[in-house]
Amino acid sequence: MPDAAVHIRGVRKQFTQTIRALENIDLDVAPGEFVCLLGPSGCGKSTLLNVIAGFIAPDEGTVEAFGKPVRAPGPERAMVFQEYALFPWMTVFENIAFGLEIKRANGIAPTVERLLDKLSLKGFSDRFPKDLSGGMRQRVAIARALAIESPMLLMDEPFGALDALTRRSMQDDLLRIWSELKRTIVFVTHGIDESVYLADRVVVMTYRPGTVKRIVEIPLPRPRDPGSPEFARTVRELTALVQEEQRRHEREEFS
Ligand code: ADP
Ligand code: MG
């Protein structure tokens, strides 16, 4: 069996006496899989993603990516943030080429041109981020992550700041790229709908401590129709899980 893209066992991360951000996390992500981390604000989604990225070291437990222990950020795990992910003083072209220049790769221009095309950014290579829409900026950020050919994209609510229509078209772009390029994606969201639209599996997390409550498979064929009864049923199932967790937390916090 090939190495898992992500292999996590017994991970714990406590920030303060009271804030147990992650506890007892076990998670495996297969190569090429699209996994969403779902849960309310503050449940530890970003912390878990940052542990996978190597930005945060867990207090306990093991984290491996593609069979190697994660000790620091690495080029095989590219992070895409919600905002501020671009260098404002660089053009679109320079932003996308940034990682390539570090790697001193040959043929920077063809690679960048191909990505501009793939992400519908043709003709915008000389623009600066401030002269782009939110959706276009996020497409540049994704292009940059793809440029360095990371086998894994780690995405922290990347479409959270976009309006609903732009978000849907970005989701479609991402799914198209994912199926063409066969990357592994770990995608953080608090949107139940978004997780059902995107993921092979949804990891539902609990709040304080942040644990894995349930891992739900989404067996719906793609492209998925948010108007279909199967889609609605899956959204209801996940909503019930999230609400159950919210009630549990309220009882605990206010009793
Ligand atoms: P999410 O991404 O699900 O909203 P986070 O992973 O950002 O949640 O945070 C989980 C919990 O840890 C929250 O209660 C948050 O306030 C706390 N937290 C996150 N980062 C830090 C930090 N650097 N220091 C202290 N507490 C933190
Ligand atoms: Mg977060």
GROMACS .gro file of N, CA and C in nm, residues 25-116:
model
  276
   25ILE      N    1  -0.642   1.327   1.826
   25ILE     CA    2  -0.677   1.329   1.684
   25ILE      C    3  -0.609   1.213   1.611
   26ASP      N    4  -0.691   1.128   1.551
   26ASP     CA    5  -0.643   1.026   1.457
   26ASP      C    6  -0.704   1.059   1.321
   27LEU      N    7  -0.622   1.064   1.218
   27LEU     CA    8  -0.676   1.094   1.085
   27LEU      C    9  -0.582   1.041   0.978
   28ASP      N   10  -0.640   0.973   0.880
   28ASP     CA   11  -0.564   0.932   0.763
   28ASP      C   12  -0.628   0.993   0.640
   29VAL      N   13  -0.545   1.045   0.551
   29VAL     CA   14  -0.594   1.097   0.423
   29VAL      C   15  -0.518   1.022   0.315
   30ALA      N   16  -0.592   0.963   0.221
   30ALA     CA   17  -0.529   0.886   0.114
   30ALA      C   18  -0.478   0.982   0.006
   31PRO      N   19  -0.373   0.939  -0.067
   31PRO     CA   20  -0.326   1.023  -0.178
   31PRO      C   21  -0.439   1.045  -0.278
   32GLY      N   22  -0.456   1.169  -0.320
   32GLY     CA   23  -0.560   1.202  -0.417
   32GLY      C   24  -0.697   1.228  -0.358
   33GLU      N   25  -0.707   1.213  -0.227
   33GLU     CA   26  -0.837   1.231  -0.164
   33GLU      C   27  -0.866   1.379  -0.138
   34PHE      N   28  -0.995   1.413  -0.136
   34PHE     CA   29  -1.039   1.548  -0.102
   34PHE      C   30  -1.112   1.538   0.032
   35VAL      N   31  -1.050   1.592   0.136
   35VAL     CA   32  -1.108   1.582   0.270
   35VAL      C   33  -1.137   1.722   0.323
   36CYS      N   34  -1.257   1.740   0.379
   36CYS     CA   35  -1.291   1.866   0.443
   36CYS      C   36  -1.288   1.850   0.594
   37LEU      N   37  -1.231   1.950   0.663
   37LEU     CA   38  -1.241   1.959   0.808
   37LEU      C   39  -1.354   2.057   0.838
   38LEU      N   40  -1.458   2.008   0.906
   38LEU     CA   41  -1.579   2.088   0.928
   38LEU      C   42  -1.605   2.104   1.077
   39GLY      N   43  -1.645   2.226   1.115
   39GLY     CA   44  -1.680   2.249   1.255
   39GLY      C   45  -1.697   2.398   1.279
   40PRO      N   46  -1.757   2.433   1.393
   40PRO     CA   47  -1.781   2.574   1.421
   40PRO      C   48  -1.651   2.649   1.446
   41SER      N   49  -1.660   2.779   1.436
   41SER     CA   50  -1.545   2.864   1.460
   41SER      C   51  -1.483   2.833   1.597
   42GLY      N   52  -1.354   2.817   1.601
   42GLY     CA   53  -1.284   2.793   1.727
   42GLY      C   54  -1.269   2.647   1.765
   43CYS      N   55  -1.311   2.555   1.679
   43CYS     CA   56  -1.306   2.413   1.717
   43CYS      C   57  -1.169   2.351   1.690
   44GLY      N   58  -1.081   2.421   1.623
   44GLY     CA   59  -0.947   2.368   1.604
   44GLY      C   60  -0.911   2.329   1.461
   45LYS      N   61  -0.995   2.368   1.366
   45LYS     CA   62  -0.970   2.332   1.226
   45LYS      C   63  -0.837   2.389   1.177
   46SER      N   64  -0.817   2.519   1.201
   46SER     CA   65  -0.693   2.582   1.154
   46SER      C   66  -0.573   2.524   1.226
   47THR      N   67  -0.590   2.496   1.354
   47THR     CA   68  -0.480   2.438   1.430
   47THR      C   69  -0.440   2.303   1.369
   48LEU      N   70  -0.540   2.220   1.339
   48LEU     CA   71  -0.510   2.089   1.279
   48LEU      C   72  -0.442   2.105   1.144
   49LEU      N   73  -0.491   2.198   1.062
   49LEU     CA   74  -0.430   2.220   0.931
   49LEU      C   75  -0.285   2.268   0.946
   50ASN      N   76  -0.264   2.357   1.044
   50ASN     CA   77  -0.129   2.408   1.069
   50ASN      C   78  -0.035   2.301   1.123
   51VAL      N   79  -0.091   2.204   1.194
   51VAL     CA   80  -0.011   2.091   1.239
   51VAL      C   81   0.033   2.008   1.118
   52ILE      N   82  -0.061   1.985   1.025
   52ILE     CA   83  -0.026   1.910   0.903
   52ILE      C   84   0.077   1.988   0.821
   53ALA      N   85   0.059   2.120   0.815
   53ALA     CA   86   0.151   2.205   0.738
   53ALA      C   87   0.290   2.212   0.800
   54GLY      N   88   0.297   2.183   0.930
   54GLY     CA   89   0.425   2.192   0.998
   54GLY      C   90   0.451   2.329   1.060
   55PHE      N   91   0.349   2.413   1.064
   55PHE     CA   92   0.364   2.544   1.128
   55PHE      C   93   0.349   2.535   1.279
   56ILE      N   94   0.269   2.438   1.326
   56ILE     CA   95   0.248   2.419   1.470
   56ILE      C   96   0.291   2.277   1.506
   57ALA      N   97   0.374   2.266   1.610
   57ALA     CA   98   0.415   2.134   1.657
   57ALA      C   99   0.317   2.087   1.763
   58PRO      N  100   0.265   1.964   1.750
   58PRO     CA  101   0.172   1.915   1.852
   58PRO      C  102   0.245   1.887   1.983
   59ASP      N  103   0.170   1.888   2.095
   59ASP     CA  104   0.228   1.854   2.224
   59ASP      C  105   0.255   1.704   2.233
   60GLU      N  106   0.165   1.630   2.171
   60GLU     CA  107   0.178   1.483   2.170
   60GLU      C  108   0.133   1.431   2.036
   61GLY      N  109   0.174   1.309   2.006
   61GLY     CA  110   0.123   1.242   1.887
   61GLY      C  111   0.220   1.250   1.770
   62THR      N  112   0.183   1.178   1.664
   62THR     CA  113   0.268   1.173   1.545
   62THR      C  114   0.193   1.224   1.423
   63VAL      N  115   0.267   1.293   1.337
   63VAL     CA  116   0.212   1.346   1.212
   63VAL      C  117   0.307   1.308   1.100
   64GLU      N  118   0.255   1.236   1.001
   64GLU     CA  119   0.337   1.202   0.885
   64GLU      C  120   0.267   1.248   0.758
   65ALA      N  121   0.348   1.292   0.661
   65ALA     CA  122   0.296   1.324   0.528
   65ALA      C  123   0.375   1.242   0.427
   66PHE      N  124   0.305   1.164   0.348
   66PHE     CA  125   0.368   1.077   0.249
   66PHE      C  126   0.480   0.993   0.310
   67GLY      N  127   0.451   0.942   0.430
   67GLY     CA  128   0.544   0.849   0.492
   67GLY      C  129   0.658   0.912   0.569
   68LYS      N  130   0.666   1.045   0.569
   68LYS     CA  131   0.776   1.111   0.643
   68LYS      C  132   0.721   1.195   0.756
   69PRO      N  133   0.791   1.193   0.871
   69PRO     CA  134   0.746   1.275   0.983
   69PRO      C  135   0.744   1.423   0.946
   70VAL      N  136   0.639   1.492   0.988
   70VAL     CA  137   0.630   1.636   0.963
   70VAL      C  138   0.699   1.709   1.078
   71ARG      N  139   0.803   1.782   1.047
   71ARG     CA  140   0.873   1.858   1.152
   71ARG      C  141   0.875   2.008   1.122
   72ALA      N  142   0.848   2.043   0.997
   72ALA     CA  143   0.852   2.183   0.953
   72ALA      C  144   0.769   2.192   0.825
   73PRO      N  145   0.740   2.314   0.780
   73PRO     CA  146   0.673   2.326   0.651
   73PRO      C  147   0.759   2.266   0.540
   74GLY      N  148   0.696   2.212   0.438
   74GLY     CA  149   0.772   2.153   0.328
   74GLY      C  150   0.700   2.175   0.196
   75PRO      N  151   0.776   2.169   0.085
   75PRO     CA  152   0.718   2.199  -0.047
   75PRO      C  153   0.612   2.098  -0.091
   76GLU      N  154   0.607   1.981  -0.025
   76GLU     CA  155   0.505   1.883  -0.064
   76GLU      C  156   0.371   1.912   0.005
   77ARG      N  157   0.366   2.022   0.084
   77ARG     CA  158   0.241   2.061   0.151
   77ARG      C  159   0.221   2.211   0.135
   78ALA      N  160   0.151   2.250   0.029
   78ALA     CA  161   0.134   2.392   0.000
   78ALA      C  162   0.010   2.446   0.068
   79MET      N  163   0.026   2.558   0.136
   79MET     CA  164  -0.085   2.618   0.211
   79MET      C  165  -0.149   2.730   0.130
   80VAL      N  166  -0.283   2.732   0.126
   80VAL     CA  167  -0.356   2.843   0.065
   80VAL      C  168  -0.444   2.905   0.172
   81PHE      N  169  -0.419   3.031   0.205
   81PHE     CA  170  -0.492   3.097   0.313
   81PHE      C  171  -0.614   3.170   0.259
   82GLN      N  172  -0.698   3.213   0.355
   82GLN     CA  173  -0.820   3.284   0.313
   82GLN      C  174  -0.787   3.418   0.249
   83GLU      N  175  -0.695   3.491   0.309
   83GLU     CA  176  -0.665   3.625   0.260
   83GLU      C  177  -0.517   3.655   0.270
   84TYR      N  178  -0.479   3.767   0.214
   84TYR     CA  179  -0.343   3.818   0.227
   84TYR      C  180  -0.239   3.717   0.182
   85ALA      N  181  -0.276   3.630   0.092
   85ALA     CA  182  -0.182   3.525   0.053
   85ALA      C  183  -0.088   3.571  -0.058
   86LEU      N  184  -0.116   3.686  -0.118
   86LEU     CA  185  -0.033   3.732  -0.230
   86LEU      C  186   0.061   3.843  -0.186
   87PHE      N  187   0.173   3.856  -0.258
   87PHE     CA  188   0.263   3.968  -0.235
   87PHE      C  189   0.209   4.088  -0.313
   88PRO      N  190   0.166   4.194  -0.243
   88PRO     CA  191   0.100   4.305  -0.312
   88PRO      C  192   0.193   4.381  -0.407
   89TRP      N  193   0.325   4.373  -0.383
   89TRP     CA  194   0.418   4.447  -0.467
   89TRP      C  195   0.461   4.368  -0.590
   90MET      N  196   0.411   4.246  -0.603
   90MET     CA  197   0.444   4.164  -0.719
   90MET      C  198   0.324   4.153  -0.812
   91THR      N  199   0.353   4.139  -0.942
   91THR     CA  200   0.245   4.118  -1.039
   91THR      C  201   0.190   3.975  -1.023
   92VAL      N  202   0.082   3.950  -1.095
   92VAL     CA  203   0.023   3.816  -1.098
   92VAL      C  204   0.129   3.714  -1.141
   93PHE      N  205   0.200   3.748  -1.249
   93PHE     CA  206   0.304   3.657  -1.300
   93PHE      C  207   0.409   3.629  -1.192
   94GLU      N  208   0.457   3.736  -1.130
   94GLU     CA  209   0.564   3.720  -1.029
   94GLU      C  210   0.516   3.642  -0.907
   95ASN      N  211   0.390   3.667  -0.869
   95ASN     CA  212   0.334   3.592  -0.756
   95ASN      C  213   0.331   3.443  -0.786
   96ILE      N  214   0.286   3.408  -0.906
   96ILE     CA  215   0.276   3.266  -0.940
   96ILE      C  216   0.415   3.205  -0.954
   97ALA      N  217   0.509   3.284  -1.007
   97ALA     CA  218   0.645   3.233  -1.034
   97ALA      C  219   0.730   3.226  -0.907
   98PHE      N  220   0.681   3.285  -0.800
   98PHE     CA  221   0.764   3.303  -0.680
   98PHE      C  222   0.833   3.175  -0.635
   99GLY      N  223   0.756   3.069  -0.613
   99GLY     CA  224   0.814   2.943  -0.566
   99GLY      C  225   0.906   2.880  -0.668
  100LEU      N  226   0.876   2.904  -0.795
  100LEU     CA  227   0.958   2.847  -0.903
  100LEU      C  228   1.095   2.911  -0.903
  101GLU      N  229   1.100   3.041  -0.875
  101GLU     CA  230   1.229   3.109  -0.873
  101GLU      C  231   1.316   3.057  -0.760
  102ILE      N  232   1.250   3.032  -0.647
  102ILE     CA  233   1.326   2.977  -0.535
  102ILE      C  234   1.387   2.842  -0.576
  103LYS      N  235   1.308   2.763  -0.646
  103LYS     CA  236   1.357   2.631  -0.687
  103LYS      C  237   1.451   2.637  -0.808
  104ARG      N  238   1.471   2.758  -0.865
  104ARG     CA  239   1.553   2.776  -0.985
  104ARG      C  240   1.512   2.681  -1.096
  105ALA      N  241   1.382   2.663  -1.108
  105ALA     CA  242   1.334   2.570  -1.211
  105ALA      C  243   1.357   2.629  -1.350
  106ASN      N  244   1.372   2.542  -1.448
  106ASN     CA  245   1.379   2.588  -1.587
  106ASN      C  246   1.239   2.614  -1.638
  107GLY      N  247   1.231   2.695  -1.739
  107GLY     CA  248   1.103   2.714  -1.806
  107GLY      C  249   0.995   2.768  -1.716
  108ILE      N  250   1.025   2.879  -1.648
  108ILE     CA  251   0.926   2.939  -1.560
  108ILE      C  252   0.806   2.990  -1.640
  109ALA      N  253   0.834   3.061  -1.749
  109ALA     CA  254   0.726   3.126  -1.824
  109ALA      C  255   0.620   3.029  -1.875
  110PRO      N  256   0.659   2.916  -1.939
  110PRO     CA  257   0.556   2.823  -1.986
  110PRO      C  258   0.469   2.768  -1.872
  111THR      N  259   0.533   2.740  -1.759
  111THR     CA  260   0.457   2.690  -1.644
  111THR      C  261   0.355   2.792  -1.599
  112VAL      N  262   0.398   2.917  -1.587
  112VAL     CA  263   0.308   3.022  -1.542
  112VAL      C  264   0.195   3.044  -1.643
  113GLU      N  265   0.230   3.045  -1.772
  113GLU     CA  266   0.129   3.064  -1.877
  113GLU      C  267   0.022   2.954  -1.871
  114ARG      N  268   0.067   2.831  -1.849
  114ARG     CA  269  -0.024   2.718  -1.842
  114ARG      C  270  -0.122   2.737  -1.725
  115LEU      N  271  -0.069   2.783  -1.612
  115LEU     CA  272  -0.153   2.802  -1.494
  115LEU      C  273  -0.247   2.921  -1.511
  116LEU      N  274  -0.199   3.027  -1.576
  116LEU     CA  275  -0.286   3.142  -1.603
  116LEU      C  276  -0.406   3.096  -1.685
   0.00000   0.00000   0.00000
